[in-house]
PDB file of C-alpha atoms and ligand atoms in Angstrom:
ATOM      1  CA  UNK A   1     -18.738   2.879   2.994  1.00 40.00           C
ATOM      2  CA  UNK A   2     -18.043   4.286  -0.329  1.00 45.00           C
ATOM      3  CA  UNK A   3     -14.414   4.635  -1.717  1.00 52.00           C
ATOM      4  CA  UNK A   4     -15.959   6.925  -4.295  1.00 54.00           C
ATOM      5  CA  UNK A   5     -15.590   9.820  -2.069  1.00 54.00           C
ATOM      6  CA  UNK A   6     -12.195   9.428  -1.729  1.00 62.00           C
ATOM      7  CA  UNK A   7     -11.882   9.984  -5.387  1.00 73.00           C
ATOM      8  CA  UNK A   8     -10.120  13.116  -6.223  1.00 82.00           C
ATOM      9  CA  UNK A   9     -12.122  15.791  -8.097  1.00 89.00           C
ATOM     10  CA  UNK A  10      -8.704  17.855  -9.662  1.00 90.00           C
ATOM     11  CA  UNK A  11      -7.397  19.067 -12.596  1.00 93.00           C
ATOM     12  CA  UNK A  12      -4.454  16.907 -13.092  1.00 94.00           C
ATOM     13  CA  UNK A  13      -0.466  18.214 -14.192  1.00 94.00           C
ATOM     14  CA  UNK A  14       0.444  15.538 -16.960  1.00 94.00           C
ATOM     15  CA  UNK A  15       1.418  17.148 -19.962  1.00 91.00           C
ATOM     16  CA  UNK A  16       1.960  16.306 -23.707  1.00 89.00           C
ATOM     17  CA  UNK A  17       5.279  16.393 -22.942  1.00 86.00           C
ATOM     18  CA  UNK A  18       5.415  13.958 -20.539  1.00 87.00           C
ATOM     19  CA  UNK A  19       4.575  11.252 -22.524  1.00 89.00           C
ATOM     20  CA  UNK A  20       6.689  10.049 -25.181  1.00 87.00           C
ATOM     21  CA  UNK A  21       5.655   9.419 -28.818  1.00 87.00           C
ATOM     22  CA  UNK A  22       2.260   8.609 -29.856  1.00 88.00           C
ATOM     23  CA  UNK A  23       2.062  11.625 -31.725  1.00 89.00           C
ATOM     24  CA  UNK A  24      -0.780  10.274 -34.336  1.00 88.00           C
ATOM     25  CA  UNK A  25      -2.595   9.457 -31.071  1.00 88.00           C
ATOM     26  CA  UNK A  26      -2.490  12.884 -29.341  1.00 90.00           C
ATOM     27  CA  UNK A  27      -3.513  14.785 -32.455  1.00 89.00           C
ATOM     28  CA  UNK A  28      -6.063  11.980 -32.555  1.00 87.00           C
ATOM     29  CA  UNK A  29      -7.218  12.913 -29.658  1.00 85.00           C
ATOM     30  CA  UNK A  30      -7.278  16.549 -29.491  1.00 82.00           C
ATOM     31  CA  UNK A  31      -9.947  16.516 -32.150  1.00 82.00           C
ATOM     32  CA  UNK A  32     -12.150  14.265 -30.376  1.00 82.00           C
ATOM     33  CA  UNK A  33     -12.050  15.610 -27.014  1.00 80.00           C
ATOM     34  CA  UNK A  34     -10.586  19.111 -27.131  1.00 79.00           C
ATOM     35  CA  UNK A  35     -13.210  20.407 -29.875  1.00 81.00           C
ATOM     36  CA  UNK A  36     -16.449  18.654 -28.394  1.00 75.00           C
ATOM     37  CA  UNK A  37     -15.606  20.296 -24.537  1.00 75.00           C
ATOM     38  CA  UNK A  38     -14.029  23.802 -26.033  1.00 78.00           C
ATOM     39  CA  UNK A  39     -16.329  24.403 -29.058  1.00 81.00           C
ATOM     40  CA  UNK A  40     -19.680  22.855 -27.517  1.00 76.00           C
ATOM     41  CA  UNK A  41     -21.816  26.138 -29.329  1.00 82.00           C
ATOM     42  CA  UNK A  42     -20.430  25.186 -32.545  1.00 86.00           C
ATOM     43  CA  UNK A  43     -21.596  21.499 -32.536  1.00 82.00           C
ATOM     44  CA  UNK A  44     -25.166  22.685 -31.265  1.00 81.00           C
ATOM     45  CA  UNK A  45     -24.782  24.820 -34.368  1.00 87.00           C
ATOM     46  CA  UNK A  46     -24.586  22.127 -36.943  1.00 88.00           C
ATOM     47  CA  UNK A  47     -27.046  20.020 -35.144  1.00 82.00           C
ATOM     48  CA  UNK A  48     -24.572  17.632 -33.879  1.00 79.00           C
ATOM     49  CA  UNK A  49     -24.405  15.768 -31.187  1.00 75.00           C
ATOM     50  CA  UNK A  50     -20.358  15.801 -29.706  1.00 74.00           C
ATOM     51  CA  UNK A  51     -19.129  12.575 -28.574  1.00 78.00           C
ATOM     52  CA  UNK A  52     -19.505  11.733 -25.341  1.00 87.00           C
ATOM     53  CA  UNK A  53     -16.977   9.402 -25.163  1.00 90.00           C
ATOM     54  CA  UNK A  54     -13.443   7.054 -26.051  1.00 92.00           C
ATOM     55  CA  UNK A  55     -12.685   3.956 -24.979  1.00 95.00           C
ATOM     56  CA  UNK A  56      -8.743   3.816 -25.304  1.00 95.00           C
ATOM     57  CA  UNK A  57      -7.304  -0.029 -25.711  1.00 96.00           C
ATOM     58  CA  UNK A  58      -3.944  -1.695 -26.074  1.00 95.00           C
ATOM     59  CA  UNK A  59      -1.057  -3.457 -23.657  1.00 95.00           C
ATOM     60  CA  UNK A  60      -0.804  -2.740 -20.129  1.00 94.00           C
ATOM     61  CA  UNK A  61       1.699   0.061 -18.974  1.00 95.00           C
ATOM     62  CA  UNK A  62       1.589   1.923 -22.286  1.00 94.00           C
ATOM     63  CA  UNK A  63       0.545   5.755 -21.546  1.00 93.00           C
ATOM     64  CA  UNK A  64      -3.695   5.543 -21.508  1.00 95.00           C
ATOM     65  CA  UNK A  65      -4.129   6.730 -17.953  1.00 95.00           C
ATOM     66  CA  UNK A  66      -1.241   9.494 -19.129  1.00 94.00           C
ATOM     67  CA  UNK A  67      -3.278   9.946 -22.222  1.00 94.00           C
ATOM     68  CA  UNK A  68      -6.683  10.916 -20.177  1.00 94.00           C
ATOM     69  CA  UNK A  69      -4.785  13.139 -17.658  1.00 95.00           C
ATOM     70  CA  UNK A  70      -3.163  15.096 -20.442  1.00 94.00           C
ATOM     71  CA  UNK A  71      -6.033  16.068 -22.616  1.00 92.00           C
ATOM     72  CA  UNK A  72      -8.159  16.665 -19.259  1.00 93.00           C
ATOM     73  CA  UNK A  73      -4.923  18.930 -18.464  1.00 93.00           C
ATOM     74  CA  UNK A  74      -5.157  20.871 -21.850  1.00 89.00           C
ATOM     75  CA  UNK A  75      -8.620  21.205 -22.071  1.00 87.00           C
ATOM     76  CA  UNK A  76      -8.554  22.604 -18.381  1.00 90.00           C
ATOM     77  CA  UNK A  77     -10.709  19.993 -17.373  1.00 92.00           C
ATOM     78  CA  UNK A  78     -11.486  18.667 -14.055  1.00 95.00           C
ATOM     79  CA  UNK A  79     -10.425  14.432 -14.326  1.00 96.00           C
ATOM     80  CA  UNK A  80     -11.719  11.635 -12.170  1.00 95.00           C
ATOM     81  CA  UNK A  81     -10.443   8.352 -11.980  1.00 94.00           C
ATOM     82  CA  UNK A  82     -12.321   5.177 -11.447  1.00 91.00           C
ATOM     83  CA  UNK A  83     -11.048   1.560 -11.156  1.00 89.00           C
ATOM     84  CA  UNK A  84     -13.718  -1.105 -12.552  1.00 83.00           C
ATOM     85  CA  UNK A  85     -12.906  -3.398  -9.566  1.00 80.00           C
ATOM     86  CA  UNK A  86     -13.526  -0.560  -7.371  1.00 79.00           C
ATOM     87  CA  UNK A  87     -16.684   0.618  -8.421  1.00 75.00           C
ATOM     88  CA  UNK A  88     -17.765  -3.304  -8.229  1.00 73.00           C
ATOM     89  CA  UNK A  89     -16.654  -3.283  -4.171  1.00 69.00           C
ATOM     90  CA  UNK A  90     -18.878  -0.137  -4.044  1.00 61.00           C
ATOM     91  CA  UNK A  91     -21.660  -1.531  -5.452  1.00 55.00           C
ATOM     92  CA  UNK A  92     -21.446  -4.390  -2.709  1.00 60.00           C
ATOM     93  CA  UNK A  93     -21.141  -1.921  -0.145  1.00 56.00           C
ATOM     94  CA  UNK A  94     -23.707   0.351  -1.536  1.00 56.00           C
ATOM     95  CA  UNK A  95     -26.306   0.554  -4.013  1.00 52.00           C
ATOM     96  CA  UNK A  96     -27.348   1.651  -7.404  1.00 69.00           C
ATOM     97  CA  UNK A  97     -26.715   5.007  -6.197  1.00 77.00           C
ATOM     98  CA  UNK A  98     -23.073   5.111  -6.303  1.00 82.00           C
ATOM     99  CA  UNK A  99     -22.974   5.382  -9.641  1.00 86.00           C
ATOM    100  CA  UNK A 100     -25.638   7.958  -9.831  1.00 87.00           C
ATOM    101  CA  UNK A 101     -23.223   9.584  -7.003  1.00 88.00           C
ATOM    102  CA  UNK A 102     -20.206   9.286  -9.422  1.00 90.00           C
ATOM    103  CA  UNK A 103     -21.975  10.922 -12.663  1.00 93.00           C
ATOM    104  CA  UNK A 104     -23.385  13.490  -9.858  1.00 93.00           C
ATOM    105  CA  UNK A 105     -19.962  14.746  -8.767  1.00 93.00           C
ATOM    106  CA  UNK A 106     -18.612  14.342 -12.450  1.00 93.00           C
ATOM    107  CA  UNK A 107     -21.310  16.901 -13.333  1.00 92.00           C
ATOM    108  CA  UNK A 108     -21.127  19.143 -10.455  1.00 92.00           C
ATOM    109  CA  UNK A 109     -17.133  19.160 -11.830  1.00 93.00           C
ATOM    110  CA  UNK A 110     -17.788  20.220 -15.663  1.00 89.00           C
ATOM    111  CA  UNK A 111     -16.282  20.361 -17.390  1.00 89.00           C
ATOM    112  CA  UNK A 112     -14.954  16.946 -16.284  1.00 93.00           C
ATOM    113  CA  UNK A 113     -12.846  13.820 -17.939  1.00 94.00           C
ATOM    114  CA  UNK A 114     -14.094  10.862 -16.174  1.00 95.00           C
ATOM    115  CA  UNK A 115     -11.997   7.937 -16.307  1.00 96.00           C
ATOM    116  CA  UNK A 116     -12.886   4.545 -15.994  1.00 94.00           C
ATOM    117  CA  UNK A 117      -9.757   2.157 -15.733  1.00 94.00           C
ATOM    118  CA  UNK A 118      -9.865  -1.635 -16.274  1.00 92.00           C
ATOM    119  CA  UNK A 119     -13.287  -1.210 -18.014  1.00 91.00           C
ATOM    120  CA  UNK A 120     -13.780  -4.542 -18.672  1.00 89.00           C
ATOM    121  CA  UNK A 121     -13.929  -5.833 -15.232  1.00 85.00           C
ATOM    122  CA  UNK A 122     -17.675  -4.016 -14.514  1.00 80.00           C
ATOM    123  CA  UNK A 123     -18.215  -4.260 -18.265  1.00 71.00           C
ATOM    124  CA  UNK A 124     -17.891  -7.915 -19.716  1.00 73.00           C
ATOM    125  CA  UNK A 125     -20.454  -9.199 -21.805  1.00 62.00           C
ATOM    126  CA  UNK A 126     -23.410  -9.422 -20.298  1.00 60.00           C
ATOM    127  CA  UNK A 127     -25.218 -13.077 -20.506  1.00 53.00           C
ATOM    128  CA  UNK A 128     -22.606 -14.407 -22.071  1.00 47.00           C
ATOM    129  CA  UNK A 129     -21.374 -16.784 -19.011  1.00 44.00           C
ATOM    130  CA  UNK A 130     -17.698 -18.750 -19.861  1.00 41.00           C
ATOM    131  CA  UNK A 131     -15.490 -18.048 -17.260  1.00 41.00           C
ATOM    132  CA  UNK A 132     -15.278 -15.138 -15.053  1.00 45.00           C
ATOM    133  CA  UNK A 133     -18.147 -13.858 -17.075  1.00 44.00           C
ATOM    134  CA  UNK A 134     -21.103 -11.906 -16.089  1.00 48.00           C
ATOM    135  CA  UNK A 135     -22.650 -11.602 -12.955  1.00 65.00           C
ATOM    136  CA  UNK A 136     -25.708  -9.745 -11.667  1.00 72.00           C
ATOM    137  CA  UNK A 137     -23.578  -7.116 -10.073  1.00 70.00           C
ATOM    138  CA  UNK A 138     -22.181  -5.959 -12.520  1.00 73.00           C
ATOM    139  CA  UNK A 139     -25.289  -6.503 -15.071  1.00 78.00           C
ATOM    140  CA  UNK A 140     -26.543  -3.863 -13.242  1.00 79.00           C
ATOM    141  CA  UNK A 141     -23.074  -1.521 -12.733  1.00 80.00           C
ATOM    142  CA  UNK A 142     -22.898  -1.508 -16.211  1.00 83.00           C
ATOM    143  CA  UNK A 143     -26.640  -0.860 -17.320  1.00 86.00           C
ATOM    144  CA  UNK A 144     -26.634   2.314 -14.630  1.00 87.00           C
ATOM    145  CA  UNK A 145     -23.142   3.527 -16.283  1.00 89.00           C
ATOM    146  CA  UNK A 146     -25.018   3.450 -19.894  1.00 90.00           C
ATOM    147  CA  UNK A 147     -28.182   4.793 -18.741  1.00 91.00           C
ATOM    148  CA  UNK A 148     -25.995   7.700 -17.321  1.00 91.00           C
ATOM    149  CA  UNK A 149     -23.712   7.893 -20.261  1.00 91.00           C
ATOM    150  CA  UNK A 150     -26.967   8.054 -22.207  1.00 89.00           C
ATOM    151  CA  UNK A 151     -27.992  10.702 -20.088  1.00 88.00           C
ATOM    152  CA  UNK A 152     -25.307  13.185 -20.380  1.00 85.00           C
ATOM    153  CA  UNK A 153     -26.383  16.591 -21.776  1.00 75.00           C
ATOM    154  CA  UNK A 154     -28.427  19.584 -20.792  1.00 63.00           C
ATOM    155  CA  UNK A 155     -25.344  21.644 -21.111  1.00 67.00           C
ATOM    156  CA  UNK A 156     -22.788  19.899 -18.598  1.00 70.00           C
ATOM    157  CA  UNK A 157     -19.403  18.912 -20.460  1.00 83.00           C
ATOM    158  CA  UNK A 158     -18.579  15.576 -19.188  1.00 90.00           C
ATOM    159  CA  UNK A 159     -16.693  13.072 -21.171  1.00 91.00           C
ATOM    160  CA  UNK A 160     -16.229   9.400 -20.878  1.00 94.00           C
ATOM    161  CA  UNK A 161     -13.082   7.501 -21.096  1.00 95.00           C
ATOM    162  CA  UNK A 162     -12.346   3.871 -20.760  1.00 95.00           C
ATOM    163  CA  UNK A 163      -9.505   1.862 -20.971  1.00 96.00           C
ATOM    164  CA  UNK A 164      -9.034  -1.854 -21.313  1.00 95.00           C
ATOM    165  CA  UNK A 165      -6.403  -4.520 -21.921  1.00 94.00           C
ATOM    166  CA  UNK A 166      -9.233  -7.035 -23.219  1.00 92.00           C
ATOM    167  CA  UNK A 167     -11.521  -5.008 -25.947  1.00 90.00           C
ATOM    168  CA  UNK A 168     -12.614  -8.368 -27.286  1.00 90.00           C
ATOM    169  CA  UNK A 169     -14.252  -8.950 -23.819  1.00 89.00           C
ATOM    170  CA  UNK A 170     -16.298  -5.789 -23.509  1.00 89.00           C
ATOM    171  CA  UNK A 171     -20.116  -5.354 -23.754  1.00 86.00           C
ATOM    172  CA  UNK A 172     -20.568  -4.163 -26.946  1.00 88.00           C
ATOM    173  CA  UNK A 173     -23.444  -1.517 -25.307  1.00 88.00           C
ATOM    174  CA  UNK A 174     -20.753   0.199 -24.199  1.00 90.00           C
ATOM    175  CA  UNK A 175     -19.521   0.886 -27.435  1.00 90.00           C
ATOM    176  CA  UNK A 176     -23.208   2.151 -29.345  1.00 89.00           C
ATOM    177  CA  UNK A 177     -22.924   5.114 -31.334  1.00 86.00           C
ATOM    178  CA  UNK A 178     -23.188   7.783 -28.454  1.00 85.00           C
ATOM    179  CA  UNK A 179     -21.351   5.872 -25.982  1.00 90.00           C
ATOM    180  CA  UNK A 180     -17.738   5.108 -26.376  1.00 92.00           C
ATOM    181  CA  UNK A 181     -17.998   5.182 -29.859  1.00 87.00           C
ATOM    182  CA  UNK A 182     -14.143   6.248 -30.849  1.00 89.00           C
ATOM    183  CA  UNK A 183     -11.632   3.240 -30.386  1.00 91.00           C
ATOM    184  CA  UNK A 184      -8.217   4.468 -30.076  1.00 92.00           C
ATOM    185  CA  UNK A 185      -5.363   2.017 -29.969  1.00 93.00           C
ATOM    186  CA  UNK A 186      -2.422   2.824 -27.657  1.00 94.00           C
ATOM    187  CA  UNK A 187       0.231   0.177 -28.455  1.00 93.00           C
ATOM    188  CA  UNK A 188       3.488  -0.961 -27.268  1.00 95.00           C
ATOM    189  CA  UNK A 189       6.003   1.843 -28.257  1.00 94.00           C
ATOM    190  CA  UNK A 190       7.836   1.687 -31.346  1.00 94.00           C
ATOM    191  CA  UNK A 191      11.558   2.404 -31.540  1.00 95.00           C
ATOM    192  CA  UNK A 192      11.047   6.319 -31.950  1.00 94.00           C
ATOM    193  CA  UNK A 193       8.464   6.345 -28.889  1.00 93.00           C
ATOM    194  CA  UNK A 194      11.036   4.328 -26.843  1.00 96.00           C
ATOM    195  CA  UNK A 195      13.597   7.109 -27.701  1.00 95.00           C
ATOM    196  CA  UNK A 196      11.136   9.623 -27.073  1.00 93.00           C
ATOM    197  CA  UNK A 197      10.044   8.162 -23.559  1.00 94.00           C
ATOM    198  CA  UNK A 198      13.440   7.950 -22.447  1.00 95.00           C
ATOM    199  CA  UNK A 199      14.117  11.334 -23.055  1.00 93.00           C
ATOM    200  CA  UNK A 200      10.596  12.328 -21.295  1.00 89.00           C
ATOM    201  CA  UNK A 201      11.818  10.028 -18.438  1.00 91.00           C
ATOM    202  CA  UNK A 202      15.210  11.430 -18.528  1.00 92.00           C
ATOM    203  CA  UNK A 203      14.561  14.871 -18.833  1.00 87.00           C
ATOM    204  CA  UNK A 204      15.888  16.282 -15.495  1.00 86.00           C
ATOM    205  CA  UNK A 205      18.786  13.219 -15.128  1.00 88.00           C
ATOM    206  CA  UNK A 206      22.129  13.703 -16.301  1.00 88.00           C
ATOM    207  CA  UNK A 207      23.244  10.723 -18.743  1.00 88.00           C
ATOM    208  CA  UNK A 208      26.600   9.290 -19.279  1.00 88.00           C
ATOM    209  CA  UNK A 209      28.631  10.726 -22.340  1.00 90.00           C
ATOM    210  CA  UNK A 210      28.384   8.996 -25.830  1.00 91.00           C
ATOM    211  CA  UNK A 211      25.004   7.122 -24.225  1.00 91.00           C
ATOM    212  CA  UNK A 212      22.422   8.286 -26.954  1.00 94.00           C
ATOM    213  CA  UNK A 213      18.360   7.731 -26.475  1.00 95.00           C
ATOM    214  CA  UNK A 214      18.505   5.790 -30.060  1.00 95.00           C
ATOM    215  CA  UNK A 215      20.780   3.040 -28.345  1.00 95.00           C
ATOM    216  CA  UNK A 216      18.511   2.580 -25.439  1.00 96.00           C
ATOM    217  CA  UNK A 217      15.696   2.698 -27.694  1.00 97.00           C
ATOM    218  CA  UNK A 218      17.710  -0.305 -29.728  1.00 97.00           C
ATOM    219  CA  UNK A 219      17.974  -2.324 -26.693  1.00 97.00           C
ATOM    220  CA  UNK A 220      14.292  -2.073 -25.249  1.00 97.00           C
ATOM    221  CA  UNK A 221      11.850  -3.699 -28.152  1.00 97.00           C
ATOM    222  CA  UNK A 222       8.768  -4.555 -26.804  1.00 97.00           C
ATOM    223  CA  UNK A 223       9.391  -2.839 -23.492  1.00 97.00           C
ATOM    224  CA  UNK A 224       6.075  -1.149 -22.756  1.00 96.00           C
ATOM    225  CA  UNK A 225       6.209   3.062 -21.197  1.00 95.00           C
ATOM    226  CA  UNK A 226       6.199   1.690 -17.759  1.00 96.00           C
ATOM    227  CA  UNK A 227       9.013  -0.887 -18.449  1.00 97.00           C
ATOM    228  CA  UNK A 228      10.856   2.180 -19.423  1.00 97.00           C
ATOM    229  CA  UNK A 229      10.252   4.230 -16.877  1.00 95.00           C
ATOM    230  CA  UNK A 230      10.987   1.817 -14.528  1.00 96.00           C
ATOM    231  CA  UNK A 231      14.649   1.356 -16.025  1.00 96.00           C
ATOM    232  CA  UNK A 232      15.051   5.216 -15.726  1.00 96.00           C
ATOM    233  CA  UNK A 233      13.820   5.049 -11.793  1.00 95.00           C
ATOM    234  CA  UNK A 234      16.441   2.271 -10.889  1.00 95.00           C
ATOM    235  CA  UNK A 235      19.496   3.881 -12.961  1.00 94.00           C
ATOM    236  CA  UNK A 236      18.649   7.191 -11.705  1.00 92.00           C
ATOM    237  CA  UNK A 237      18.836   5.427  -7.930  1.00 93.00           C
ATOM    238  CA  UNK A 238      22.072   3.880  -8.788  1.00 92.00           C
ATOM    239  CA  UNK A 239      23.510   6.835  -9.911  1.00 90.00           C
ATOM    240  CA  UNK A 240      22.186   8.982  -6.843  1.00 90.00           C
ATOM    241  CA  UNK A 241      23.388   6.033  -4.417  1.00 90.00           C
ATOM    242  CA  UNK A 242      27.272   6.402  -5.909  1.00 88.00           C
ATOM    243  CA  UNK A 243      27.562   9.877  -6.009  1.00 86.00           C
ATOM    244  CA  UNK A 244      26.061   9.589  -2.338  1.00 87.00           C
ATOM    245  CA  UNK A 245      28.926   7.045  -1.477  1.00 84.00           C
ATOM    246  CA  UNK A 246      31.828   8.781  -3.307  1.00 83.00           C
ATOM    247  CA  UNK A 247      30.921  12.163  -1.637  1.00 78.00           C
ATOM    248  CA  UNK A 248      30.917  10.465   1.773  1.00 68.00           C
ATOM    249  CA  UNK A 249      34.476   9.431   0.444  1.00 64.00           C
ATOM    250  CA  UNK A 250      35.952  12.554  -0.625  1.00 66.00           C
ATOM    251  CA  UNK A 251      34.467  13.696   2.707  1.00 63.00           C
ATOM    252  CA  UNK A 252      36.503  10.979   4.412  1.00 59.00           C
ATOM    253  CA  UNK A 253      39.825  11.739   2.513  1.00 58.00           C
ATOM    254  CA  UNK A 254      39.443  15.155   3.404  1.00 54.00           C
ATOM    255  CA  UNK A 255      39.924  14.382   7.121  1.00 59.00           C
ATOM    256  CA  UNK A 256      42.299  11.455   6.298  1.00 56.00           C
ATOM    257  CA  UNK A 257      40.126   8.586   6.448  1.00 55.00           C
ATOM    258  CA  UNK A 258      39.819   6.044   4.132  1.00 56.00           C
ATOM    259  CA  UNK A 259      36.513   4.191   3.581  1.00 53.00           C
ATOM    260  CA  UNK A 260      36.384   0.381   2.739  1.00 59.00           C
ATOM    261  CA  UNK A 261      33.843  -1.292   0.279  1.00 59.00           C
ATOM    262  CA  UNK A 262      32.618  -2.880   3.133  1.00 62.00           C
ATOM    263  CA  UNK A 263      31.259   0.583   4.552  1.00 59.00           C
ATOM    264  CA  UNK A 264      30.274   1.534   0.724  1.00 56.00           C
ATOM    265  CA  UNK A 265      28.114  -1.743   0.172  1.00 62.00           C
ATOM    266  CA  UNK A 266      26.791  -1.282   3.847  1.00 61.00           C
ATOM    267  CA  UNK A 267      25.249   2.074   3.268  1.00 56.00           C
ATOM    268  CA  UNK A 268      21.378   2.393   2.640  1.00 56.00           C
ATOM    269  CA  UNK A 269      19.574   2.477  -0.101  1.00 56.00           C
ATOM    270  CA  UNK A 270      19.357   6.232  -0.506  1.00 50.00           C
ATOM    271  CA  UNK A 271      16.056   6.586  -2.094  1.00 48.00           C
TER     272      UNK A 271
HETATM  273  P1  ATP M 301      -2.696   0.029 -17.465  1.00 66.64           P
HETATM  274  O1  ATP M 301      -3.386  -0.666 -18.582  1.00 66.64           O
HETATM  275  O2  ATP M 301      -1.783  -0.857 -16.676  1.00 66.64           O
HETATM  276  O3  ATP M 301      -3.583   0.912 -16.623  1.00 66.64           O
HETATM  277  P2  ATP M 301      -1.774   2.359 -18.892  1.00 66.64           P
HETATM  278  O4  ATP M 301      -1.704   2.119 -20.355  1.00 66.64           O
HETATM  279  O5  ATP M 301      -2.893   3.162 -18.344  1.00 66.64           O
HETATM  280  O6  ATP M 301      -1.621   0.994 -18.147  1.00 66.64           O
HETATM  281  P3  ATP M 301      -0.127   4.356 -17.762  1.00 66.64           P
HETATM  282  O7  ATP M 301      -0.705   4.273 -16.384  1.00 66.64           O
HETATM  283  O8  ATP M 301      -0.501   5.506 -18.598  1.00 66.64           O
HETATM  284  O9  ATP M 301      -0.422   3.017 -18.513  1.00 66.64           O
HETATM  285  O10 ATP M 301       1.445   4.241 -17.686  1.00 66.64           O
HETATM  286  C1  ATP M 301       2.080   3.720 -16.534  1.00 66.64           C
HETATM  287  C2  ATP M 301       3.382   4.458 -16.318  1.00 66.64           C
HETATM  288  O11 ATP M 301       4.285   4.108 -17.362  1.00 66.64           O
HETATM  289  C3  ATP M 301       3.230   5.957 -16.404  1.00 66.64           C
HETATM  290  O12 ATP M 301       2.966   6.511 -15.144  1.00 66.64           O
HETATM  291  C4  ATP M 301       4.558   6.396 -16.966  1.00 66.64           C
HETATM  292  O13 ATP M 301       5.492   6.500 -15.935  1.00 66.64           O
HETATM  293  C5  ATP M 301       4.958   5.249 -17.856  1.00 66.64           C
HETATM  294  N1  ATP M 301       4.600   5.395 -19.276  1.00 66.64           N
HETATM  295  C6  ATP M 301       3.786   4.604 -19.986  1.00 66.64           C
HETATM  296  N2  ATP M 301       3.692   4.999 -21.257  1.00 66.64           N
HETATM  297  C7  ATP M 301       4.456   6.106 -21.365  1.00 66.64           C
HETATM  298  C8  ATP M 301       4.759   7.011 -22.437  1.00 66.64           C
HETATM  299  N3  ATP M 301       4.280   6.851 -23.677  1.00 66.64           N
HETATM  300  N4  ATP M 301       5.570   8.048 -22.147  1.00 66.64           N
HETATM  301  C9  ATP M 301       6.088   8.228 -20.923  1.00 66.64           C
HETATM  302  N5  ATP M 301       5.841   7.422 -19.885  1.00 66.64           N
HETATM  303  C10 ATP M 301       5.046   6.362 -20.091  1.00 66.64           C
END
């Protein structure tokens, strides 16, 4: 049975603002994607062919599947997300087909953003052996995913992203003029992305007075987005837990009961 299916054809709700810093990137971006899928006439114009593709790289947890939804979001584009693992389960399950399936239901989408996480897993090397290298699975996942890349045209807008921890690994096919041919590097956050992801994760969270973005920023080098993010979820269910616990008191005072730590530390986990 295919897991492809399952795959949801949408256009998702990340916005710019969602993700902190990487400005360089998004304006980056915006040219590469945005004008090829919005101004498609004009490139026909000057004979050119658009790109068809990115491949974005850099540390786990640092905003590429963010990246992808938000310029499918601004370009009001559908976006479909593939795992390289998964597609290699498929393709035990299935056949060549699947991945003439996926590019099928990518076109019928256009204009579509599809998005192929953990790249390197269906796309290592080929031939090159060494450990956990290539097999003929995935030889042939990744020669039907060029041959459809290759393929794209005949006036359906569908782009290609990919995104990978290990660039170094990758087939270099991948990467031909045509293909993914724009690298873009999405690194570990700087000091004003930190800032700027806090305040993108804190947006809607009251903070403690005289507790500024730049001092969390200070105290989280080489914390990646989702490190951050993570930090915000468990203060924010702190927070929610004690005002949860000193409500119940208040509410306990009022009819002139008092309640012990013991009853505090015993209450769930609200969230
Ligand atoms: P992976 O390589 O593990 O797939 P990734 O680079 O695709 O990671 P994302 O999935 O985009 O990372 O980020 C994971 C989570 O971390 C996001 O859902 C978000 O909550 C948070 N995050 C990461 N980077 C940022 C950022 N720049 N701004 C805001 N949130 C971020």
């Amino acid at each position: 049975p295919s897991t492809l299916r399952e795959n949801k054809v949408e256009i998702p709700d990340t916005k710019w603002s969602d993700i902190g810093g990487l400005e360089e990137t998004k304006r980056e971006l915006q040219e590469m994607v945005r004008y090829p899928i919005e101004h498609r006439g004009l490139f026909e114009k000057f004979g050119m062919q658009a790109s068809r593709g990115v491949l974005f790289y850099g540390p786990p947890g640092c905003g590429k599947t963010l990246m992808a939804k938000a310029i499918a979001n601004e370009c009001g584009a559908n976006f479909i997300s593939v795992k390289g693992p998964e597609l290699l389960n498929m393709w035990f399950g299935g056949s060549e087909a699947n991945v003439r399936e996926l590019f099928e239901k990518a076109r019928a989408a256009s204009p579509c953003i599809l998005f192929f996480d953990e790249v390197d897993s269906i796309a290592k090397a080929r031939g090159g052996g060494g450990a956990g290298g290539s097999s003929d699975t995935s030889d042939r996942v990744i020669n039907q995913i060029l041959s459809e890349i290759d393929g794209i045209g005949g006036g359906k807008t569908l782009f290609i992203i990919g995104a990978t921890n290990r660039p170094d690994i990758l087939d270099p096919g991948l990467m031909r003029p045509g293909r993914l041919d724009q690298l873009i590097y999405i690194p570990l956050p700087d000091h004003a992305s930190r800032e700027a992801i806090f305040k993108a994760a804190l947006r809607k969270s009251p903070i403690q007075e005289g507790l500024t973005f730049g001092k969390l920023a200070d105290v989280t080098e080489g914390f990646s987005g989702a490190d951050i993010t993570e930090i915000c979820q468990r203060a924010a269910k702190f927070a929610i837990k004690d005002s949860i616990v000193s409500g119940i008191a208040t509410d306990r005072r009022v009819e002139n009961k008092e309640i012990t730590q013991d009853e505090a530390d015993g209450m769930p986990d609200p969230v």
